[in-house]
Amino acid sequence: MNPILPLNDDELDELDDFLMSDGMPEDSMDISTLDGFFAALIVNPNLIMPSEYLPWVWDMENGEGPPAFPSLQYANRMLELIMRHFNDELSAISNDRFAPLFYTLEQPDGSEFFDAEGWCEGFMLGITVFGDPWQDVMENHPELIAPMVLLGTEQGWEMLEKSGDDKQATQDAYEAISGAVASLYDHFQEQREENTRGRLSRPGRNPSGLLVEAVGMPVKVGRNDECPCGSGKKYKKCCGAAPTLH
């Protein structure tokens, strides 16, 4: 298994089916929301470990409810897909080739509409949960997150309703998302490099943000070994504690 291999269309569908399955908590993410959530984690200059963000994938409301996996093998497979998608998105954003993953809705006239609300909700959740670096952006550079606020918050939805042409305003915001992600990545670049230098000074930790070691970890890591996500905790107390097996 190649941990940096992008998911193909069938694998994206497989992951989305899992996220929307009965075994997941009621407030779990779908694939588009996950994509937006990951974008917020990636542009964040702080390195956020799977043990910190996975609970919010399972439970957007409280970050608590774990999924019910039918087997360890199935849990390994879904974690592999999640980590590979994170790694691919990290590579795309850092190399300025990112395209957000939206659902396509067919309209009555036969045209297609890209639904970005779920994606933006995921992005805004990433800002809310891991908000330390975001205060300056929200106070001094709100234009950098304007499309996400407009499409991913109740305040934004109210603004759209009052715009006089909410369809066009929605389209404009949707088209601005990729550029906003690129601008945010650039905005945090200096802080990101400083944080990376700090991680490089601590031996034994992955400074890149690429989650290579974490992929497939339930198979390869003993429960009493140090978790490969880099948290410093035992695996059973960290990423190994996430799945509930039935």
GROMACS .gro file of C-alpha atoms in nm:
model
  246
    1MET     CA    1   0.000   0.000   0.000
    2ASN     CA    2   0.134   0.341  -0.100
    3PRO     CA    3   0.038   0.596   0.170
    4ILE     CA    4   0.069   0.890  -0.072
    5LEU     CA    5  -0.131   0.731  -0.356
    6PRO     CA    6  -0.440   0.944  -0.432
    7LEU     CA    7  -0.776   0.776  -0.395
    8ASN     CA    8  -0.939   0.680  -0.722
    9ASP     CA    9  -1.310   0.738  -0.784
   10ASP     CA   10  -1.409   0.394  -0.655
   11GLU     CA   11  -1.211   0.446  -0.335
   12LEU     CA   12  -1.364   0.790  -0.282
   13ASP     CA   13  -1.707   0.629  -0.315
   14GLU     CA   14  -1.601   0.352  -0.076
   15LEU     CA   15  -1.491   0.606   0.184
   16ASP     CA   16  -1.805   0.815   0.139
   17ASP     CA   17  -2.023   0.504   0.176
   18PHE     CA   18  -1.847   0.424   0.504
   19LEU     CA   19  -1.882   0.779   0.637
   20MET     CA   20  -2.254   0.776   0.558
   21SER     CA   21  -2.318   0.421   0.681
   22ASP     CA   22  -2.534   0.313   0.975
   23GLY     CA   23  -2.222   0.221   1.171
   24MET     CA   24  -2.117   0.585   1.193
   25PRO     CA   25  -2.245   0.828   1.455
   26GLU     CA   26  -2.534   1.048   1.345
   27ASP     CA   27  -2.317   1.360   1.313
   28SER     CA   28  -2.032   1.206   1.113
   29MET     CA   29  -1.880   1.383   0.813
   30ASP     CA   30  -1.945   1.293   0.451
   31ILE     CA   31  -1.659   1.293   0.200
   32SER     CA   32  -1.706   1.656   0.095
   33THR     CA   33  -1.718   1.780   0.455
   34LEU     CA   34  -1.408   1.574   0.531
   35ASP     CA   35  -1.231   1.737   0.235
   36GLY     CA   36  -1.311   2.084   0.369
   37PHE     CA   37  -1.210   1.987   0.722
   38PHE     CA   38  -0.877   1.854   0.597
   39ALA     CA   39  -0.814   2.175   0.402
   40ALA     CA   40  -0.844   2.377   0.725
   41LEU     CA   41  -0.605   2.138   0.904
   42ILE     CA   42  -0.351   2.156   0.621
   43VAL     CA   43  -0.334   2.535   0.591
   44ASN     CA   44  -0.313   2.556   0.972
   45PRO     CA   45   0.056   2.616   1.053
   46ASN     CA   46   0.038   2.378   1.348
   47LEU     CA   47   0.079   2.005   1.282
   48ILE     CA   48  -0.243   1.837   1.396
   49MET     CA   49  -0.224   1.465   1.468
   50PRO     CA   50  -0.485   1.203   1.372
   51SER     CA   51  -0.555   1.137   1.739
   52GLU     CA   52  -0.667   1.500   1.765
   53TYR     CA   53  -0.880   1.529   1.452
   54LEU     CA   54  -1.027   1.181   1.394
   55PRO     CA   55  -1.287   1.213   1.674
   56TRP     CA   56  -1.432   1.514   1.486
   57VAL     CA   57  -1.454   1.311   1.165
   58TRP     CA   58  -1.670   1.058   1.347
   59ASP     CA   59  -1.869   1.317   1.545
   60MET     CA   60  -1.887   1.676   1.419
   61GLU     CA   61  -2.101   1.787   1.711
   62ASN     CA   62  -1.889   1.687   2.008
   63GLY     CA   63  -1.580   1.509   1.876
   64GLU     CA   64  -1.657   1.205   2.092
   65GLY     CA   65  -1.858   0.928   1.928
   66PRO     CA   66  -1.638   0.659   1.764
   67PRO     CA   67  -1.767   0.450   1.472
   68ALA     CA   68  -1.862   0.086   1.502
   69PHE     CA   69  -1.632  -0.112   1.273
   70PRO     CA   70  -1.742  -0.468   1.192
   71SER     CA   71  -1.381  -0.593   1.200
   72LEU     CA   72  -1.024  -0.480   1.258
   73GLN     CA   73  -0.949  -0.538   0.890
   74TYR     CA   74  -1.230  -0.303   0.791
   75ALA     CA   75  -1.112  -0.041   1.041
   76ASN     CA   76  -0.761  -0.061   0.893
   77ARG     CA   77  -0.901  -0.016   0.543
   78MET     CA   78  -1.104   0.294   0.629
   79LEU     CA   79  -0.816   0.454   0.821
   80GLU     CA   80  -0.591   0.386   0.523
   81LEU     CA   81  -0.834   0.564   0.289
   82ILE     CA   82  -0.868   0.860   0.526
   83MET     CA   83  -0.493   0.902   0.567
   84ARG     CA   84  -0.426   0.867   0.195
   85HIS     CA   85  -0.685   1.133   0.120
   86PHE     CA   86  -0.526   1.364   0.377
   87ASN     CA   87  -0.182   1.310   0.225
   88ASP     CA   88  -0.306   1.371  -0.128
   89GLU     CA   89  -0.482   1.689  -0.023
   90LEU     CA   90  -0.169   1.808   0.159
   91SER     CA   91   0.035   1.751  -0.156
   92ALA     CA   92  -0.223   1.929  -0.373
   93ILE     CA   93  -0.246   2.237  -0.151
   94SER     CA   94   0.129   2.269  -0.098
   95ASN     CA   95   0.190   2.237  -0.474
   96ASP     CA   96  -0.086   2.480  -0.577
   97ARG     CA   97  -0.301   2.225  -0.759
   98PHE     CA   98  -0.585   2.190  -0.511
   99ALA     CA   99  -0.944   2.139  -0.627
  100PRO     CA  100  -1.206   2.103  -0.351
  101LEU     CA  101  -1.427   1.797  -0.352
  102PHE     CA  102  -1.791   1.902  -0.390
  103TYR     CA  103  -2.110   1.709  -0.450
  104THR     CA  104  -2.271   1.771  -0.788
  105LEU     CA  105  -2.646   1.835  -0.783
  106GLU     CA  106  -2.847   1.805  -1.103
  107GLN     CA  107  -3.091   2.093  -1.153
  108PRO     CA  108  -3.446   2.070  -1.299
  109ASP     CA  109  -3.323   2.228  -1.623
  110GLY     CA  110  -3.056   1.959  -1.666
  111SER     CA  111  -2.768   2.180  -1.557
  112GLU     CA  112  -2.534   2.092  -1.271
  113PHE     CA  113  -2.477   2.280  -0.946
  114PHE     CA  114  -2.180   2.221  -0.718
  115ASP     CA  115  -2.292   2.206  -0.355
  116ALA     CA  116  -2.014   2.364  -0.147
  117GLU     CA  117  -2.204   2.411   0.180
  118GLY     CA  118  -2.093   2.083   0.336
  119TRP     CA  119  -1.733   2.145   0.231
  120CYS     CA  120  -1.738   2.491   0.389
  121GLU     CA  121  -1.899   2.358   0.708
  122GLY     CA  122  -1.609   2.115   0.737
  123PHE     CA  123  -1.357   2.393   0.683
  124MET     CA  124  -1.521   2.617   0.942
  125LEU     CA  125  -1.527   2.328   1.191
  126GLY     CA  126  -1.151   2.292   1.141
  127ILE     CA  127  -1.111   2.661   1.224
  128THR     CA  128  -1.334   2.635   1.530
  129VAL     CA  129  -1.180   2.321   1.681
  130PHE     CA  130  -0.816   2.410   1.611
  131GLY     CA  131  -0.850   2.785   1.632
  132ASP     CA  132  -0.524   2.909   1.787
  133PRO     CA  133  -0.369   3.047   1.464
  134TRP     CA  134  -0.698   3.174   1.322
  135GLN     CA  135  -0.770   3.468   1.551
  136ASP     CA  136  -0.554   3.710   1.350
  137VAL     CA  137  -0.719   3.599   1.024
  138MET     CA  138  -1.069   3.651   1.158
  139GLU     CA  139  -0.987   3.990   1.308
  140ASN     CA  140  -0.752   4.139   1.048
  141HIS     CA  141  -0.790   3.937   0.727
  142PRO     CA  142  -1.154   3.817   0.714
  143GLU     CA  143  -1.147   3.836   0.333
  144LEU     CA  144  -0.925   3.525   0.333
  145ILE     CA  145  -1.206   3.308   0.472
  146ALA     CA  146  -1.501   3.502   0.326
  147PRO     CA  147  -1.622   3.226   0.086
  148MET     CA  148  -1.616   2.966   0.364
  149VAL     CA  149  -1.798   3.194   0.607
  150LEU     CA  150  -2.060   3.277   0.344
  151LEU     CA  151  -2.136   2.916   0.253
  152GLY     CA  152  -2.052   2.738   0.579
  153THR     CA  153  -2.213   2.940   0.860
  154GLU     CA  154  -2.561   3.052   0.960
  155GLN     CA  155  -2.441   3.413   0.945
  156GLY     CA  156  -2.328   3.358   0.588
  157TRP     CA  157  -2.653   3.193   0.484
  158GLU     CA  158  -2.844   3.495   0.618
  159MET     CA  159  -2.616   3.722   0.414
  160LEU     CA  160  -2.688   3.519   0.101
  161GLU     CA  161  -3.063   3.550   0.154
  162LYS     CA  162  -3.028   3.929   0.180
  163SER     CA  163  -2.796   3.959  -0.121
  164GLY     CA  164  -3.077   3.999  -0.373
  165ASP     CA  165  -2.927   3.731  -0.598
  166ASP     CA  166  -2.833   3.445  -0.372
  167LYS     CA  167  -2.775   3.207  -0.665
  168GLN     CA  168  -2.509   3.432  -0.818
  169ALA     CA  169  -2.357   3.512  -0.477
  170THR     CA  170  -2.337   3.140  -0.402
  171GLN     CA  171  -2.170   3.074  -0.739
  172ASP     CA  172  -1.918   3.353  -0.682
  173ALA     CA  173  -1.832   3.219  -0.337
  174TYR     CA  174  -1.798   2.864  -0.469
  175GLU     CA  175  -1.558   2.978  -0.742
  176ALA     CA  176  -1.345   3.167  -0.487
  177ILE     CA  177  -1.279   2.872  -0.257
  178SER     CA  178  -0.970   2.728  -0.430
  179GLY     CA  179  -0.806   3.071  -0.439
  180ALA     CA  180  -0.891   3.131  -0.074
  181VAL     CA  181  -0.725   2.805   0.029
  182ALA     CA  182  -0.411   2.898  -0.166
  183SER     CA  183  -0.404   3.245  -0.008
  184LEU     CA  184  -0.442   3.100   0.342
  185TYR     CA  185  -0.162   2.853   0.282
  186ASP     CA  186   0.063   3.141   0.175
  187HIS     CA  187  -0.054   3.356   0.468
  188PHE     CA  188   0.065   3.097   0.720
  189GLN     CA  189   0.383   3.003   0.532
  190GLU     CA  190   0.630   3.185   0.756
  191GLN     CA  191   0.469   3.050   1.073
  192ARG     CA  192   0.453   2.702   0.921
  193GLU     CA  193   0.825   2.707   0.840
  194GLU     CA  194   0.907   2.825   1.192
  195ASN     CA  195   0.700   2.542   1.341
  196THR     CA  196   0.866   2.291   1.109
  197ARG     CA  197   1.211   2.402   1.222
  198GLY     CA  198   1.097   2.346   1.579
  199ARG     CA  199   0.982   1.992   1.498
  200LEU     CA  200   1.309   1.919   1.320
  201SER     CA  201   1.493   2.000   1.640
  202ARG     CA  202   1.304   1.723   1.819
  203PRO     CA  203   1.445   1.385   1.705
  204GLY     CA  204   1.217   1.098   1.623
  205ARG     CA  205   0.921   1.306   1.506
  206ASN     CA  206   0.784   1.353   1.156
  207PRO     CA  207   0.822   1.722   1.067
  208SER     CA  208   0.661   1.719   0.724
  209GLY     CA  209   0.293   1.684   0.807
  210LEU     CA  210   0.271   1.393   0.563
  211LEU     CA  211   0.101   1.110   0.749
  212VAL     CA  212   0.309   0.825   0.610
  213GLU     CA  213   0.372   0.640   0.935
  214ALA     CA  214   0.009   0.665   1.044
  215VAL     CA  215  -0.135   0.474   0.749
  216GLY     CA  216  -0.207   0.112   0.832
  217MET     CA  217  -0.105   0.170   1.192
  218PRO     CA  218  -0.364  -0.063   1.355
  219VAL     CA  219  -0.196  -0.361   1.184
  220LYS     CA  220   0.170  -0.281   1.235
  221VAL     CA  221   0.182  -0.127   1.582
  222GLY     CA  222   0.157  -0.306   1.915
  223ARG     CA  223  -0.097  -0.161   2.154
  224ASN     CA  224   0.175  -0.081   2.409
  225ASP     CA  225   0.411   0.070   2.150
  226GLU     CA  226   0.444   0.444   2.095
  227CYS     CA  227   0.178   0.565   1.853
  228PRO     CA  228   0.327   0.640   1.510
  229CYS     CA  229   0.118   0.955   1.475
  230GLY     CA  230   0.382   1.134   1.682
  231SER     CA  231   0.178   1.215   1.991
  232GLY     CA  232   0.423   1.041   2.225
  233LYS     CA  233   0.142   0.834   2.379
  234LYS     CA  234   0.100   0.458   2.371
  235TYR     CA  235  -0.092   0.341   2.063
  236LYS     CA  236  -0.376   0.200   2.276
  237LYS     CA  237  -0.420   0.540   2.442
  238CYS     CA  238  -0.406   0.734   2.115
  239CYS     CA  239  -0.512   0.641   1.759
  240GLY     CA  240  -0.570   0.281   1.865
  241ALA     CA  241  -0.846   0.391   2.100
  242ALA     CA  242  -1.061   0.542   1.824
  243PRO     CA  243  -1.241   0.242   1.667
  244THR     CA  244  -1.509   0.046   1.850
  245LEU     CA  245  -1.503  -0.307   1.711
  246HIS     CA  246  -1.814  -0.525   1.699
   0.00000   0.00000   0.00000
